[in-house]
Structures are given as C-alpha cells and as structure tokens.
XYZ file of C-alpha atoms in Angstrom:
627
model
C 49.608 176.726 238.321
C 50.250 180.303 237.455
C 49.556 179.692 233.891
C 46.198 177.945 234.553
C 45.101 180.699 236.923
C 46.029 183.158 234.101
C 43.984 181.428 231.627
C 41.166 181.295 234.096
C 41.263 184.797 234.890
C 41.340 185.656 231.115
C 38.417 183.432 230.504
C 36.411 185.188 233.648
C 37.331 188.476 232.163
C 36.252 187.584 228.764
C 32.861 186.092 230.007
C 32.445 189.165 232.187
C 33.210 191.486 229.168
C 30.561 189.649 227.123
C 28.039 189.874 229.814
C 28.639 193.591 230.178
C 28.472 193.885 226.349
C 25.167 191.998 226.281
C 23.563 194.122 229.043
C 24.878 197.267 227.422
C 23.351 196.086 224.210
C 20.146 195.308 225.790
C 19.880 198.584 227.410
C 20.409 200.259 224.057
C 17.693 198.239 222.471
C 15.217 199.134 225.212
C 16.167 202.690 224.832
C 15.519 202.488 221.170
C 12.135 200.881 221.851
C 11.383 203.697 224.130
C 12.217 206.325 221.302
C 10.420 204.515 218.855
C 13.457 203.104 216.807
C 11.752 199.935 216.179
C 13.705 198.580 213.434
C 16.884 198.565 215.544
C 15.004 196.917 218.431
C 14.035 194.037 215.923
C 17.462 193.708 214.671
C 18.836 193.375 218.093
C 16.379 190.799 219.601
C 16.483 188.743 216.481
C 20.011 188.102 217.115
C 19.025 187.042 220.662
C 16.442 184.596 219.244
C 19.218 182.948 217.021
C 20.634 181.437 220.094
C 17.586 181.617 222.514
C 14.630 180.969 220.180
C 12.300 180.610 223.125
C 13.176 183.904 224.845
C 9.830 185.217 225.714
C 10.959 188.785 226.202
C 12.945 188.925 222.991
C 9.790 187.660 221.263
C 7.577 190.181 222.954
C 9.616 193.172 221.952
C 9.879 192.098 218.500
C 6.286 191.615 218.285
C 5.647 195.111 219.840
C 7.942 196.844 217.493
C 6.247 195.210 214.405
C 2.930 196.337 215.829
C 3.956 199.826 216.751
C 5.647 200.532 213.464
C 2.492 199.216 211.678
C 3.537 195.894 210.690
C 1.340 193.799 212.959
C 1.010 191.097 210.241
C 4.548 190.114 210.860
C 4.036 190.005 214.795
C 1.851 186.584 214.976
C 4.755 184.250 215.527
C 6.524 186.398 218.059
C 3.337 187.085 220.167
C 2.826 183.370 220.238
C 6.067 182.914 222.143
C 6.049 186.177 224.181
C 6.192 186.201 227.863
C 8.329 186.728 230.805
C 8.384 189.173 233.902
C 6.674 192.397 233.452
C 4.976 191.106 230.177
C 1.161 191.232 230.157
C -0.390 188.028 229.196
C -3.676 189.958 228.473
C -1.969 192.308 226.101
C -0.102 189.427 224.386
C -3.364 187.496 223.866
C -5.258 190.548 222.639
C -2.562 191.525 220.105
C -1.977 188.065 219.109
C -5.657 187.897 218.112
C -5.389 191.047 216.077
C -2.209 189.999 214.447
C -3.892 186.578 213.265
C -6.947 188.401 212.302
C -4.769 190.707 209.976
C -3.457 187.661 208.369
C -7.038 186.438 207.696
C -6.551 183.486 210.253
C -9.875 184.084 211.717
C -10.477 180.753 213.511
C -7.084 181.187 215.136
C -7.836 184.759 216.069
C -11.099 183.763 217.557
C -9.345 181.182 219.804
C -6.942 184.037 221.063
C -9.788 186.351 222.058
C -11.778 183.465 223.689
C -8.849 182.527 225.655
C -8.352 186.172 226.763
C -12.176 186.472 227.435
C -12.064 183.576 229.918
C -8.550 184.296 231.406
C -8.431 187.686 232.238
C -9.479 189.499 235.498
C -9.565 192.805 234.045
C -13.018 193.886 232.929
C -11.962 196.367 230.222
C -9.764 193.564 228.580
C -12.798 191.222 228.705
C -14.971 193.932 227.052
C -12.442 194.325 224.411
C -12.137 190.547 223.819
C -16.032 190.364 223.510
C -16.153 193.275 221.062
C -13.438 191.578 218.909
C -15.552 188.231 218.928
C -18.635 190.015 218.170
C -16.812 191.608 215.131
C -15.429 188.243 213.898
C -19.157 187.006 214.082
C -20.190 189.753 211.701
C -17.638 188.855 209.031
C -20.260 186.741 207.207
C -22.545 189.637 207.244
C -19.858 191.764 205.766
C -18.782 189.251 203.197
C -22.503 188.614 202.153
C -22.970 192.405 201.488
C -23.366 193.196 197.862
C -20.708 195.566 196.515
C -20.953 197.989 193.726
C -17.319 199.256 194.117
C -14.894 198.781 191.231
C -11.183 199.352 192.176
C -7.927 199.615 190.230
C -4.526 200.170 191.292
C -3.142 203.508 190.018
C 0.068 201.967 188.515
C 1.055 205.062 186.559
C 1.714 206.824 189.891
C 2.734 204.158 192.382
C 6.456 203.170 192.768
C 8.284 200.320 194.797
C 8.064 202.688 197.745
C 4.964 204.140 199.792
C 2.464 206.297 198.221
C -0.693 207.184 200.232
C -3.287 209.991 201.261
C -4.281 211.325 198.107
C -5.797 214.725 197.941
C -7.282 216.559 194.796
C -7.105 220.333 194.366
C -7.291 222.294 190.812
C -6.416 219.472 188.474
C -3.538 218.167 190.656
C -3.332 215.110 192.868
C -1.250 215.590 196.063
C 0.102 212.504 197.763
C 2.710 211.367 200.323
C 5.691 209.247 199.185
C 9.030 207.887 200.403
C 10.183 207.374 196.712
C 13.157 209.802 196.725
C 14.510 210.048 200.273
C 17.808 208.385 201.083
C 17.322 209.041 204.785
C 15.985 205.990 206.687
C 13.288 206.355 209.490
C 14.489 204.029 212.411
C 11.059 203.143 213.457
C 10.300 201.183 210.168
C 13.478 200.926 208.367
C 11.846 202.658 205.477
C 12.709 205.984 203.824
C 11.299 209.234 205.279
C 8.320 210.601 203.359
C 7.643 213.887 201.571
C 4.624 215.548 199.837
C 4.275 215.416 196.117
C 1.964 216.656 193.441
C 1.082 215.375 189.960
C -1.143 216.866 187.238
C -4.353 214.679 186.706
C -7.519 214.693 185.018
C -10.229 212.657 187.143
C -8.295 209.436 187.769
C -5.724 209.788 184.855
C -2.484 211.110 185.938
C 0.500 212.587 183.937
C 3.539 210.789 185.758
C 6.052 212.924 183.933
C 4.566 215.849 186.020
C 5.386 214.423 189.472
C 7.293 216.777 191.612
C 7.852 217.371 195.188
C 6.354 220.296 197.060
C 8.935 223.136 197.832
C 11.120 223.199 200.957
C 8.880 225.585 202.740
C 6.671 222.432 203.060
C 8.948 219.446 202.875
C 11.778 219.203 205.264
C 14.928 216.920 205.242
C 15.274 214.079 207.741
C 11.536 214.261 208.918
C 8.519 212.626 207.838
C 6.141 214.955 206.016
C 2.639 213.786 204.739
C -1.232 213.659 204.892
C -2.119 216.785 203.365
C -5.488 218.672 203.410
C -6.795 221.847 201.539
C -9.497 224.154 202.600
C -12.423 224.395 200.053
C -11.063 227.519 198.500
C -7.529 226.130 198.029
C -5.847 228.855 200.003
C -4.949 227.051 203.291
C -2.891 223.707 203.520
C -2.668 221.590 206.702
C -0.436 218.663 206.844
C 1.581 216.569 209.378
C 5.305 216.771 210.127
C 7.464 215.012 212.620
C 9.541 212.281 213.785
C 12.452 214.364 214.378
C 13.713 212.573 217.391
C 13.354 215.434 219.573
C 10.590 213.907 221.536
C 10.222 210.198 222.898
C 8.543 207.561 220.913
C 6.514 208.337 217.949
C 4.507 211.360 219.571
C 6.941 213.683 217.757
C 4.193 214.450 215.029
C 2.435 217.836 214.689
C 0.096 219.665 212.395
C 1.456 222.475 210.278
C -0.404 225.285 208.441
C 0.667 227.042 205.210
C -1.170 229.748 203.231
C -1.270 230.383 199.439
C -0.209 233.996 199.023
C 1.456 235.710 196.031
C 1.268 232.435 194.047
C 3.484 230.574 196.542
C 2.766 228.556 199.674
C 4.052 230.210 202.905
C 6.446 228.697 205.259
C 4.541 226.232 207.294
C 3.983 226.816 210.851
C 2.659 224.544 213.750
C -0.990 225.139 214.662
C -2.110 225.920 218.041
C -4.071 222.745 218.814
C -0.881 220.424 218.783
C 0.079 218.994 222.220
C 3.641 218.357 223.367
C 3.131 214.871 224.408
C 0.654 213.599 221.729
C 0.777 212.568 218.077
C -1.416 214.769 215.831
C -1.757 213.886 211.964
C -4.153 212.943 209.072
C -6.028 216.455 208.853
C -9.242 217.039 206.885
C -11.411 220.093 206.428
C -15.196 220.006 206.342
C -16.925 221.173 202.943
C -17.392 224.777 204.361
C -13.834 225.037 205.458
C -14.683 226.022 209.077
C -13.973 222.598 210.774
C -10.782 220.721 210.770
C -10.894 216.970 211.385
C -7.623 215.265 212.625
C -6.407 212.032 214.534
C -4.663 212.100 217.866
C -3.714 210.049 220.785
C -3.902 212.745 223.259
C -4.950 212.029 226.841
C -8.856 211.622 227.480
C -9.638 209.920 224.335
C -11.517 206.543 223.855
C -8.373 204.534 223.243
C -5.445 204.586 220.831
C -5.738 207.089 218.154
C -9.093 209.092 218.149
C -10.627 211.433 215.597
C -11.305 215.072 216.727
C -12.686 218.145 215.366
C -11.624 221.831 215.705
C -13.209 225.062 214.570
C -11.119 227.313 212.392
C -11.505 231.217 212.201
C -10.713 233.522 209.437
C -7.091 233.916 210.665
C -6.423 230.343 210.857
C -6.626 230.041 214.577
C -8.278 226.716 215.883
C -10.383 226.253 219.012
C -13.072 224.258 220.337
C -11.233 220.846 220.018
C -13.804 218.090 220.388
C -13.454 214.280 220.572
C -16.046 212.814 218.068
C -17.042 210.389 220.736
C -17.763 206.678 221.231
C -19.946 206.203 218.166
C -16.775 206.854 215.936
C -13.810 206.222 218.203
C -12.957 202.989 219.860
C -10.365 201.419 222.214
C -8.543 200.834 218.870
C -7.188 203.343 216.438
C -9.215 205.903 214.372
C -7.346 207.780 211.668
C -7.525 209.376 208.168
C -10.790 211.179 208.398
C -12.187 212.691 205.105
C -15.516 214.659 204.703
C -17.121 214.502 201.191
C -18.925 217.349 199.733
C -22.252 215.997 200.748
C -21.020 215.989 204.398
C -20.197 212.332 204.799
C -17.497 211.450 207.151
C -15.178 208.636 206.184
C -12.430 207.234 208.096
C -10.159 204.275 208.854
C -10.399 202.034 211.919
C -9.045 198.784 213.432
C -11.434 199.165 216.199
C -14.917 198.680 214.606
C -15.777 195.221 213.036
C -13.597 194.744 210.072
C -11.345 192.224 208.142
C -8.314 192.637 210.538
C -6.281 195.824 210.167
C -7.314 199.271 209.031
C -10.716 199.241 207.361
C -12.478 202.210 205.648
C -16.002 203.221 207.203
C -18.449 205.898 206.270
C -20.650 207.526 208.999
C -24.354 207.428 208.436
C -27.060 209.305 210.557
C -30.062 207.128 211.277
C -32.796 208.777 213.224
C -30.379 211.181 214.646
C -28.059 208.321 215.594
C -24.468 207.926 214.291
C -23.443 204.748 212.636
C -19.992 203.507 211.302
C -20.530 201.509 208.258
C -17.722 199.272 206.778
C -17.404 199.885 203.120
C -16.752 196.108 202.547
C -14.790 194.425 199.893
C -13.196 195.025 197.554
C -12.330 198.526 199.086
C -11.412 196.838 202.305
C -9.125 193.851 202.600
C -7.243 191.963 205.321
C -4.494 194.725 204.721
C -4.542 198.368 205.744
C -7.060 200.444 203.743
C -7.277 204.106 204.480
C -6.755 207.680 202.971
C -9.912 207.931 200.890
C -10.669 210.952 198.837
C -13.700 211.598 196.567
C -13.346 213.964 193.590
C -16.874 213.034 192.412
C -19.953 211.750 194.256
C -19.349 208.176 192.855
C -15.713 207.954 192.418
C -12.305 208.745 194.078
C -9.029 207.429 195.371
C -8.008 205.415 198.465
C -4.863 203.657 199.903
C -4.000 200.090 200.642
C -1.000 198.005 201.238
C -2.735 194.824 199.995
C -0.876 192.073 198.176
C -0.339 192.661 194.531
C 0.520 196.204 194.792
C 3.556 197.920 193.338
C 5.169 199.000 196.602
C 4.346 199.210 200.437
C 1.320 201.432 200.341
C -0.377 202.092 196.988
C -2.950 204.541 195.815
C -5.946 203.029 194.197
C -8.972 204.440 192.239
C -12.455 203.398 192.728
C -16.054 203.766 191.212
C -19.231 203.316 192.900
C -21.573 201.603 190.327
C -24.594 201.394 192.762
C -27.640 202.338 190.367
C -29.651 203.596 193.429
C -26.698 205.821 194.535
C -28.296 209.418 195.099
C -26.517 212.231 196.811
C -28.567 214.919 198.487
C -26.943 217.965 200.051
C -28.925 220.047 202.435
C -28.345 223.654 203.374
C -29.920 226.035 205.649
C -29.908 229.533 204.642
C -31.200 232.575 206.424
C -31.100 236.305 207.138
C -30.550 238.206 210.556
C -32.935 241.062 211.267
C -33.707 243.634 213.847
C -37.150 245.197 214.768
C -37.814 248.914 214.067
C -40.044 250.805 216.643
C -42.947 249.975 214.483
C -42.309 246.396 214.647
C -41.290 246.087 211.007
C -38.115 244.121 210.218
C -34.770 245.553 208.872
C -31.845 243.503 207.768
C -29.073 243.363 210.490
C -25.572 242.866 209.076
C -22.253 242.009 210.767
C -23.913 239.387 213.113
C -22.173 236.293 214.313
C -24.469 233.164 213.836
C -23.607 229.932 215.293
C -25.163 226.550 214.457
C -25.290 223.960 217.363
C -26.206 220.382 217.093
C -28.769 218.677 219.283
C -26.131 218.209 222.150
C -25.468 221.871 222.153
C -21.932 221.640 220.470
C -21.009 224.189 217.985
C -20.998 222.861 214.580
C -20.018 225.947 212.532
C -19.789 229.699 212.865
C -20.745 232.400 210.318
C -20.366 236.182 210.254
C -23.138 237.829 208.051
C -22.207 240.585 205.687
C -24.367 243.841 204.921
C -27.126 241.531 203.463
C -27.545 239.652 206.753
C -27.244 236.274 205.064
C -25.778 233.141 206.626
C -25.519 229.527 205.185
C -24.862 226.311 207.046
C -24.545 222.710 205.764
C -27.164 220.687 207.673
C -28.353 216.986 207.724
C -31.486 215.071 207.559
C -33.577 214.306 210.672
C -31.574 216.433 212.773
C -32.482 219.165 215.425
C -30.416 222.348 215.598
C -30.168 225.542 217.392
C -29.175 228.885 215.865
C -27.551 231.653 217.870
C -27.263 235.156 216.646
C -24.941 237.737 218.337
C -24.299 241.354 217.441
C -23.006 244.465 219.278
C -25.780 246.317 220.897
C -28.219 243.517 220.686
C -29.443 240.794 222.972
C -28.060 237.271 221.934
C -30.972 235.416 220.208
C -31.488 231.669 220.061
C -33.877 229.986 217.612
C -34.664 226.290 217.115
C -34.565 224.653 213.726
C -35.361 221.047 212.707
C -34.884 219.175 209.470
C -37.111 216.265 210.740
C -39.677 215.708 208.213
C -38.175 217.731 205.526
C -36.158 215.062 203.494
C -36.640 214.603 199.858
C -37.627 211.142 198.897
C -34.561 209.598 196.952
C -36.860 207.809 194.411
C -38.082 211.275 193.102
C -34.620 212.461 192.174
C -33.038 211.873 188.625
C -29.705 213.406 189.211
C -26.789 211.755 190.958
C -26.239 214.979 193.153
C -29.001 217.186 194.315
C -28.839 220.354 196.485
C -31.774 221.314 198.628
C -31.959 224.832 200.460
C -33.967 225.312 203.350
C -34.889 228.848 204.696
C -35.208 230.568 208.097
C -34.741 233.911 209.798
C -33.300 235.155 213.111
C -34.618 238.345 214.574
C -32.376 240.143 217.385
C -33.830 242.502 219.869
C -32.056 245.816 220.622
C -30.375 246.096 223.983
C -32.183 248.813 225.726
C -31.856 250.048 229.360
C -34.695 250.666 231.822
C -37.288 248.644 229.592
C -39.212 246.062 231.299
C -40.123 242.633 229.860
C -42.552 240.200 231.398
C -41.829 236.538 232.065
C -44.873 234.556 231.168
C -46.577 232.178 233.656
C -44.386 233.047 236.769
C -47.080 232.305 239.283
C -46.584 231.597 242.762
C -48.838 229.532 245.086
C -51.151 231.352 247.147
C -49.406 233.314 250.046
C -46.106 231.478 248.989
C -42.763 232.759 247.606
C -41.338 229.149 246.749
C -40.338 228.412 243.090
C -42.541 225.765 241.800
C -41.824 223.682 238.733
C -43.866 226.149 236.340
C -41.977 228.978 237.411
C -38.615 227.084 237.235
C -39.241 226.279 233.403
C -39.848 230.060 232.861
C -36.819 231.072 234.856
C -34.634 228.644 232.939
C -35.449 230.678 229.831
C -34.225 233.855 231.540
C -31.330 231.838 232.524
C -30.442 231.211 229.128
C -30.761 234.769 228.137
C -28.446 235.768 231.013
C -25.823 233.172 229.987
C -26.007 234.238 226.338
C -25.522 238.013 227.322
C -23.070 238.158 230.354
C -22.934 242.012 229.935
C -26.626 242.659 230.861
C -27.896 243.354 234.492
C -31.575 243.039 235.217
C -34.024 243.869 237.943
C -36.356 241.096 238.990
C -39.696 243.008 239.831
C -42.500 241.272 241.540
C -46.092 242.319 241.812
C -49.172 241.179 243.721
C -52.858 241.523 243.597
C -54.734 243.637 246.187
C -55.823 240.809 248.491
C -54.381 241.398 251.832
C -52.854 244.602 253.458
C -50.395 246.922 251.619
C -47.611 246.060 253.833
C -48.253 242.350 253.680
C -48.278 242.405 249.882
C -45.153 244.579 249.693
C -43.332 242.130 251.903
C -44.495 239.156 249.918
C -43.481 240.718 246.696
C -40.015 241.449 247.740
C -39.661 237.861 249.029
C -40.851 236.539 245.904
C -38.450 238.779 243.868
C -35.707 237.595 246.082
C -36.579 233.960 245.778
C -36.220 234.290 241.907
C -32.841 236.040 242.351
C -31.703 233.409 244.615
C -32.759 230.668 242.093
C -30.702 232.320 239.318
C -27.640 232.869 241.556
C -27.909 229.111 242.400
C -27.701 228.421 238.672
C -24.544 230.357 238.294
C -25.425 233.906 237.593
C -23.163 236.503 239.399
C -25.166 238.342 242.290
C -23.998 241.736 241.141
C -26.053 241.288 237.815
C -29.314 240.863 239.621
C -31.624 243.137 241.758
C -34.664 241.875 243.715
C -37.492 244.547 243.721
C -40.845 243.945 245.275
C -43.700 246.366 244.112
C -46.561 244.717 245.987
C -49.828 246.081 244.912
C -48.441 249.522 244.035
C -47.755 248.914 240.237
C -50.226 246.390 239.167
C -49.138 244.732 236.016
C -52.672 243.668 234.997
C -55.922 245.449 235.166
C -57.919 244.628 238.348
C -61.474 243.851 237.593
C -62.181 241.996 240.709
C -63.789 243.967 243.455
C -62.137 241.505 246.037
C -58.636 242.042 244.653
C-alpha cells in the first residue's frame, strides 16, 4: 500500500513538474514574442504542434511570428488553423488572405477576404477586405500592362546571405548584407546585417573590392543597414538597432555621420527618432534638404508609413510630415527613394500588387498624387524593394524572389521604353528690395521658403550676396514663395507651373532640364509709415465687417502672421456727411471693429491699436459739396 501510494505520489509530482515546465516554457515563448524574438517562438510552438497539430493558439503564434519577421509566405498553413481565446478571427482571416496572395494563390486569397468582408462587424476591417478584393481585381490590368524593363541578378555581388538596399556614390555601390556576421538575430534566425561598399562602374562591380564600412558606422551585435547619402556626398544617414534594449522590433533608429578629413565621423542618432517607434530606410531629396524615411510612429495611416523631414545646414531635422493617404495605406510603406528628376519611388504591401512588397512610383496628374505599380518583371509575388537609379533609365533594386543566390538579392534593371523622356523643372529667382526712388536692388542673406498648394513647406533656401535661390518644382502645380530677411517685412508671392510644361514629343534627349524664372521683392520695415488697405468699405452708417472687408482684412492677417514682431494702428476715416462728433464716433467704432476681427483670428491685442480719425484727416480728396 505504501509502495503504491509512493508511486502515485511520484507520478503526480512528475506530472506536476511537467505542467510547471510547460507553463514556464510557454511564458518564455510569449515573452520572446513580446520582445520580437520570433525564431525562438516558432521553435517552441512547433514542438507543441508535434503533439497537438490542431492547437489554434500555437498555430496563431507561429503564423504571427513568420509574418512579423517578414516571412508571411510561410504563414498560410498556420493561419488556416489559428484560433482560440483572445485570437481575433478578423485578423486571422485578413493575414491568411495576405499570406495566400504572397504565395500567388489569388483565388484562395480572394475567398479569405470575401469571408472577412461578410463576417466582420468592424467597419475598418470590412474596408480593408474590400480594398484587398479591389486590388486582386486589378491583377489582370497589371499583368496586361506592357513592360519595358529588363532585369538581371547582380550575381557578382550577391551571396548565399542577404544583400539589399543599394546606394550609389562616387563610383562605389553601398549595400546592406548579412554575409560576414556570426551573430544571429533572434527575430529571424539569420545573421545580423552590416553596411558594405564595392567599387563599381555603372552596373559592373569589382567583387574583390567588397569591404565593410568602418566601426564608426557598423556595430557588433546589432543590425546596421539602409544607407542614404546627401547629394554632395558629405552626409550619410542609415538605420541601426535591434539591440534588445527596447521591446519588440521598435528598437531601430536613424543615425547620421559626416565626411570630414577624409573619414566618416562616429554616427549619432538624429533628433527625429522616437523612443517607442521604428525608424529606417532613409532617402534624401535631390537638393539634399528633405529626408524621407519610414516609421511606425503613432498617428500614421497604418503599419509603417513614409514621412518627410527638413534638414538644416547643421544636420538638424524638423517639420516631420506624414506623406498622407495618397502614399501611405493601412499596410506598410517602406524604402522611399527620390530620383534626380524628383520622382518618389517606394515599396508597399498596401497598394494593389502581386502579394508582398511591390515597387511603386509616384506620378502627379493634374495636381493629384497617384501611386503606380511598376509591374512585372520588376515586381513579383515576393518582396521587391530598395530601388536606386544611377541613370534616368537604369539602376538597382532588391528582391527575394525564387531563383536568386541568397535570401535578398540585388538586381539591375534597364528601362527600354522608347518614349521615355525625363524633364526636370527648376524655379530660379532673385530677392530684391526697393530703393526710395522705387528702383530695385539685390537683397542677399534672405531666407526663401517654397510651399506647396496645401501650405506645407517643401524646401528652404538662404540666398547669398547675389540674392539667388533655386528650387526643384513640378509640372502643373501651384506654389507660394515666402521671403524673410532682418529689417524687412516677410513677403509672400504666388507661382504656378500650370501651363508651362514642355511637350515631351518635342524633346530629343533622354533628360532635359527646364529653368523657370521669378523674383521676390521685400519691403523695408519702417515705423510710423501708413499703408492703405484697398476696398475696406463699410455699409452706410455701419461699422460691421462685411464679406468684402473680410477678404481684405485676411490679407492683413497674413502679413501680421508672417511678421509677428510688428505692431500696427488701424486708422479709420469717414467722409464729411453728418456731424463732426458723429463721424468721429463712427470711425472709432469701425477701427475697433477691424481690430476685434483680427483679435478673433488670433492676433494678440497688444499688437493692435484702433484709432478713429473721423473727417479730420481725409484720405481722399473731397470733390462733392454734400460730403
């Protein structure tokens, strides 16, 4: 009896120990999932599936781990069996559809999205399903599109590991690779990445010259990659992270290095990084004043969005702006690149495409932004991203499609479209001031800003002694120029490129640069000098602001907002109809009415003075004997 009781006790202890071990192992797996160590999660739950193949929770975490480590193709079978308490059926159906689409199983993908469309009670998920179905319906249109692209694997550069995100500078090709790193990144089970360079002439590389960038750029035990250079080649921005210091995969930031004394300085994080978000895949605009990057920070359109930021001469960034719903989707937008002619390229799994990340180019049609899929053979059912043009009709891109040498491979491409013509439009101008005799003189050291039709700053420029400024502009767009200089009133000027396009059929060269001219005249800031607002008329015997007066006062409002240091007196005058006292009182009420209007629009009261002059100081000659 005692022996049997002892055996039972031992068995219970063993069972309890196994249960405790299983609970402990699962907690560790869930903790690994939380911290983005997806390969460890997959390993654990596959062991669970070996004895419980129908375990919905295990299938879910394997599927999610594959998806979040950029291996969604491998997730289909697991999403199909995913479920259990706390698992969103909507999410499972959506990503099952995306995974099937990534595998080229478009009919099965359509069924998953149709099921989501009819079963979900969440409007946002229904909308996403409808967008995916609309994208699938456009596949025939994409496949029927004639392509002039010719692509080739850059076999002399690629290895059995990952090579991606090429960038060309001064006869050298820079790229990201995991080829020589023994340390394994727990999220993917693959080696960490570093930055490399190789001597190249166009698309011909010299593999014997491949070398990693110095330790001031590369760092051990972290991922380093996706490099971008300013047009002058003196500023480098790249991404670095996955140190394990922050939860999940958000531990990635942008870093900046400067080329000084023939070496790259030690890289420093840039000021637009956010502590709880992922920032990567930087790209400079052709003028070097705008940095584009991808981030999953709060307030975006969905997963990863593309943002822009303005860079000053000290390498400080400001005015971070989401590119909006024309570019960004509820999915992921990454790897922006801006060509010399100002075309924005990017990769997305949210716009209609073949399944995973596809390459797109942004076209402006009648002022509207349109994202156009580059089509096959550049795009495939795999990830296609990281494009770079070293000429208007040729360049590099990245893909992990079948038939490559490793995981991600770099490819070359040539665009053989016989009608391809590239026109670059530039707006050049000069800043002036007026002499006392009303003739113009050049005004140097003036900050000129170019605003788009929405009022967002596209670029800034500080003129030299010659007063010259230059901006990259685009066809059929409306702009505003703002000039600012110490001792002068800030000046706004409108400019449009509408109707100024050059017919492509008249061009003979592949690339043509067109320069448009303008000027900006600033007024000196002088005290005790009156200026008259046009057409500020009040109804007879009234001091109410009518619509005509409001339009003119809004012009003054712009001047006051542009010049926060100035204070003004609002002087009002009347004709001589009525008594002197009546006209004095009426003019004071009219002046105060205009001041009150400006205060309601946000102008500080201490900047405004209302002064009624009645008929004592007429501003127009009185030729009417009745007043």
